[in-house]
Short mmCIF file of C-alpha atoms in Angstrom, two decimals:
data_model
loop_
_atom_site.label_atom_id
_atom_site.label_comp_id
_atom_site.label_asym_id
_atom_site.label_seq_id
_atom_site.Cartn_x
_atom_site.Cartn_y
_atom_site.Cartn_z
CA UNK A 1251 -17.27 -3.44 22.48
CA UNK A 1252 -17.07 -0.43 24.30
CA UNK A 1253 -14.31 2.24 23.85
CA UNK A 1254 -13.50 4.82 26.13
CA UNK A 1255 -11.54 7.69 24.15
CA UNK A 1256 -9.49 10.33 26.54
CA UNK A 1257 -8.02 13.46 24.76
CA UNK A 1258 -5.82 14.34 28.10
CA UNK A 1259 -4.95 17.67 29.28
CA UNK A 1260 -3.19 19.36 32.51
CA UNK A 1261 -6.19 21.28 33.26
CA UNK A 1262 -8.75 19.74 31.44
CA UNK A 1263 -9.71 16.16 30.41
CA UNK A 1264 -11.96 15.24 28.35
CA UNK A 1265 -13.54 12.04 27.85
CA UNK A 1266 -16.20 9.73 25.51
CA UNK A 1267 -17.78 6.40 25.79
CA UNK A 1268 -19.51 4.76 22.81
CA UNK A 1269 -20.34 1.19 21.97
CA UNK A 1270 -19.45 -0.02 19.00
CA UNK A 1271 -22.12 -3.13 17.72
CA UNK A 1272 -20.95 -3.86 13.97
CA UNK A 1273 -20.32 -1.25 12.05
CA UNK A 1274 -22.58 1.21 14.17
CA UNK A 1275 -21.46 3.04 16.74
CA UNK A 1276 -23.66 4.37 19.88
CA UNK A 1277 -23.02 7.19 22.40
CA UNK A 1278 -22.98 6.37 25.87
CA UNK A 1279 -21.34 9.08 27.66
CA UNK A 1280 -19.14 12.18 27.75
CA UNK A 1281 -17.87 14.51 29.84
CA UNK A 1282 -14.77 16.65 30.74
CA UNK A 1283 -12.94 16.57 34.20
CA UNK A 1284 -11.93 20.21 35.00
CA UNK A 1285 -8.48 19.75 37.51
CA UNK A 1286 -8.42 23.73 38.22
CA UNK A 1287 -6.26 25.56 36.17
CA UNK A 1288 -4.69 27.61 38.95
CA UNK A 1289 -3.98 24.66 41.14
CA UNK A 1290 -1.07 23.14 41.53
CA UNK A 1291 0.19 20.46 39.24
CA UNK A 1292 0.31 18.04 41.92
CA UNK A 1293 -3.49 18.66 42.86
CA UNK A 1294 -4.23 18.76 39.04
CA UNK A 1295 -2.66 15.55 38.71
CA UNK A 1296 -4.72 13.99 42.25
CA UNK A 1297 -7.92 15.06 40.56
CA UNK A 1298 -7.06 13.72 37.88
CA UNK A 1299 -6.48 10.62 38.83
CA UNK A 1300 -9.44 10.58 41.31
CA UNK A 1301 -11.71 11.65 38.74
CA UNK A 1302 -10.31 9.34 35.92
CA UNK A 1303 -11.03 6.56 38.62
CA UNK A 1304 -14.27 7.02 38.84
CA UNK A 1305 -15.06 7.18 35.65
CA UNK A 1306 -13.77 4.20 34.87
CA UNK A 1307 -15.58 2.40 37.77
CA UNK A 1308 -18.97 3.69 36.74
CA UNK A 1309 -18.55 2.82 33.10
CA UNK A 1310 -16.09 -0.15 32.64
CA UNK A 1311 -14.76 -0.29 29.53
CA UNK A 1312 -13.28 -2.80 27.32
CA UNK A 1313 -10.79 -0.82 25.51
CA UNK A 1314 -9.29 2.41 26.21
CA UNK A 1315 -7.81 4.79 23.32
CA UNK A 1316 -5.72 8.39 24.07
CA UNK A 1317 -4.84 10.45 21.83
CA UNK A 1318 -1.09 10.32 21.76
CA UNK A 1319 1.34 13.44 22.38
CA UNK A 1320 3.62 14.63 19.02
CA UNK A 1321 4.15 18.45 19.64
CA UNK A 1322 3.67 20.94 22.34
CA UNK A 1323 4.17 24.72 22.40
CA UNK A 1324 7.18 24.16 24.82
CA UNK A 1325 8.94 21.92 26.53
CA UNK A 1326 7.10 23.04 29.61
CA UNK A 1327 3.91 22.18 28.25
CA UNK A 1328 5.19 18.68 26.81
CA UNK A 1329 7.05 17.94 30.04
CA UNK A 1330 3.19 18.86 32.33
CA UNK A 1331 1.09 16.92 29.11
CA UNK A 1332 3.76 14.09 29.79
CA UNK A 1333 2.54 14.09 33.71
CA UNK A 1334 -0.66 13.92 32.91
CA UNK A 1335 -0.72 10.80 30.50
CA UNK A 1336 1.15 9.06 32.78
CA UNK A 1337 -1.42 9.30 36.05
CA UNK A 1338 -3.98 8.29 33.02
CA UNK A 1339 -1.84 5.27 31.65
CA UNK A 1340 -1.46 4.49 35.81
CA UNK A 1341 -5.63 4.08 36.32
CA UNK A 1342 -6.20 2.29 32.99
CA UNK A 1343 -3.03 0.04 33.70
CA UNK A 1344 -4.43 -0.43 37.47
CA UNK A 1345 -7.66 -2.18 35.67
CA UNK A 1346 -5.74 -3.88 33.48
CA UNK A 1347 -7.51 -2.29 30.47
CA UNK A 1348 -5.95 -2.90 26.66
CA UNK A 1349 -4.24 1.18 25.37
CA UNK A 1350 -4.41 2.13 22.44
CA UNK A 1351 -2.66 4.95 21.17
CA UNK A 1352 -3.33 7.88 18.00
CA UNK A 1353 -1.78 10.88 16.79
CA UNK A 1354 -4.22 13.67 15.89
CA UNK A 1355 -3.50 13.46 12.17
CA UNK A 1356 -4.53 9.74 12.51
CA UNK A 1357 -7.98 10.73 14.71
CA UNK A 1358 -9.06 13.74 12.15
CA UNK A 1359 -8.24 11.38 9.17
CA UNK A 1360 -10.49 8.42 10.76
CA UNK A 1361 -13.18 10.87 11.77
CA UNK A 1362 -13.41 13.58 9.37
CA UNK A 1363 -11.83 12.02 6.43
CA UNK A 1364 -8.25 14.88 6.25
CA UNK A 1365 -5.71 14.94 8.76
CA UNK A 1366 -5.62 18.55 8.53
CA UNK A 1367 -9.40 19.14 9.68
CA UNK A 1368 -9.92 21.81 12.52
CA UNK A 1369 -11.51 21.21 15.86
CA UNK A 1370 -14.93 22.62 14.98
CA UNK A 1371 -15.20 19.79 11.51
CA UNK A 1372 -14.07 17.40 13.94
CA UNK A 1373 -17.21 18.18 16.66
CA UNK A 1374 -19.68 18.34 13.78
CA UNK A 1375 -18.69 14.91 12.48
CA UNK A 1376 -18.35 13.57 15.53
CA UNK A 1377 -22.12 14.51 16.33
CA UNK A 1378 -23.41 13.40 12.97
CA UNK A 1379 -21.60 9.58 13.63
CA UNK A 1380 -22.86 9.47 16.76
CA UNK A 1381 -26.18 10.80 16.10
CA UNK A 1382 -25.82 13.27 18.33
CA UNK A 1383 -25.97 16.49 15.99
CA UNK A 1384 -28.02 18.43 17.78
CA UNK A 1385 -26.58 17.74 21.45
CA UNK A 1386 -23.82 19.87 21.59
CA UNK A 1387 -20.39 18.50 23.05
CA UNK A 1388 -17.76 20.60 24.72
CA UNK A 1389 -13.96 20.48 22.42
CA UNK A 1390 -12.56 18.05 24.54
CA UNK A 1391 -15.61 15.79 25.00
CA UNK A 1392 -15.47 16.15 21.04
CA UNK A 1393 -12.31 15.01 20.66
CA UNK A 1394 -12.35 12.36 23.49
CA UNK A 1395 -15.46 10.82 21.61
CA UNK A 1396 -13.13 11.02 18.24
CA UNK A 1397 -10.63 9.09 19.76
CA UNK A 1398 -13.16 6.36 20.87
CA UNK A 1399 -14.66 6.62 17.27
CA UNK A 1400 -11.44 6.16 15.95
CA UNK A 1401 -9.95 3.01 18.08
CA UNK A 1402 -13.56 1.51 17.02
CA UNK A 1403 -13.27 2.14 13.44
CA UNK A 1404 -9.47 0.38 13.50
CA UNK A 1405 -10.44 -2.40 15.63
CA UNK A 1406 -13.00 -3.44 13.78
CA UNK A 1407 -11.14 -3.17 10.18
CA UNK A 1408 -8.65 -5.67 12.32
CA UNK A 1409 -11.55 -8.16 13.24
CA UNK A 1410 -12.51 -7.93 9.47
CA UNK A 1411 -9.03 -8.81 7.82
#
């Protein structure tokens, strides 16, 4: 199976693809896509898109996992986050690809074992489960890759019960 985690942003987007054979999990690819922070939203949200698109072209997943919203600093910044999901749910719906949705608390608890872990526990975790310790990944290619790990870890406890 291969899982492609997003941890979606207005400015940036990151994203992870592993494959999950068993109960091992293998890195496949990562990256972030950078929408210009001084753009406007509706150019932010075409790059987006565009570069969410080709991503999934090149790598063609079988499952697709976001992490899902539960706060924001303001309603502003929910109400932008919100436009952002949405052109993501559009591409993987467009392919027809199975969503899957987590909370934060649910990804740290998966991946690092506390829901209350910070961002750095979560990159060093994610690195030593993927066997990637020494490659270092950028914060939202961490937690992209954590939400993959973490729609992996949950589908397979499904297969098993």
């Amino acid at each position: 199976m291969i899982v492609l985690g997003i941890d979606p942003g207005s400015r940036i987007t990151g994203w992870g693809l592993l494959r999950r054979e068993a109960n091992q999990y293998h890195y496949l690819a990562s990256g972030a896509l950078r929408l210009g922070g001084s753009a406007p939203l509706s150019e932010r949200l075409l790059r987006l898109s565009r570069g969410l698109e080709a991503v999934l072209a090149e790598h063609t997943p079988d499952h697709c996992a976001i992490e899902r919203i539960f706060t924001a600093r303001n309603a502003h910044s929910a109400l932008v986050l919100g436009h952002a999901r949405g052109v993501i749910l559009c591409e993987i719906a467009k392919r027809g690809l199975p969503l899957h949705e987590y909370t934060p608390t649910q990804v740290k608890l998966a991946v690092v074992g506390g829901g209350r872990a910070d961002k750095s526990q979560v990159q060093q975790m994610v690195g030593m489960l993927l066997g990637r310790r020494n490659a270092a990944c950028q914060e939202d290619e961490a937690d992209a890759l954590a939400i993959a790990l973490t729609h992996a870890a949950a589908s397979r406890l499904e297969v098993a019960t």
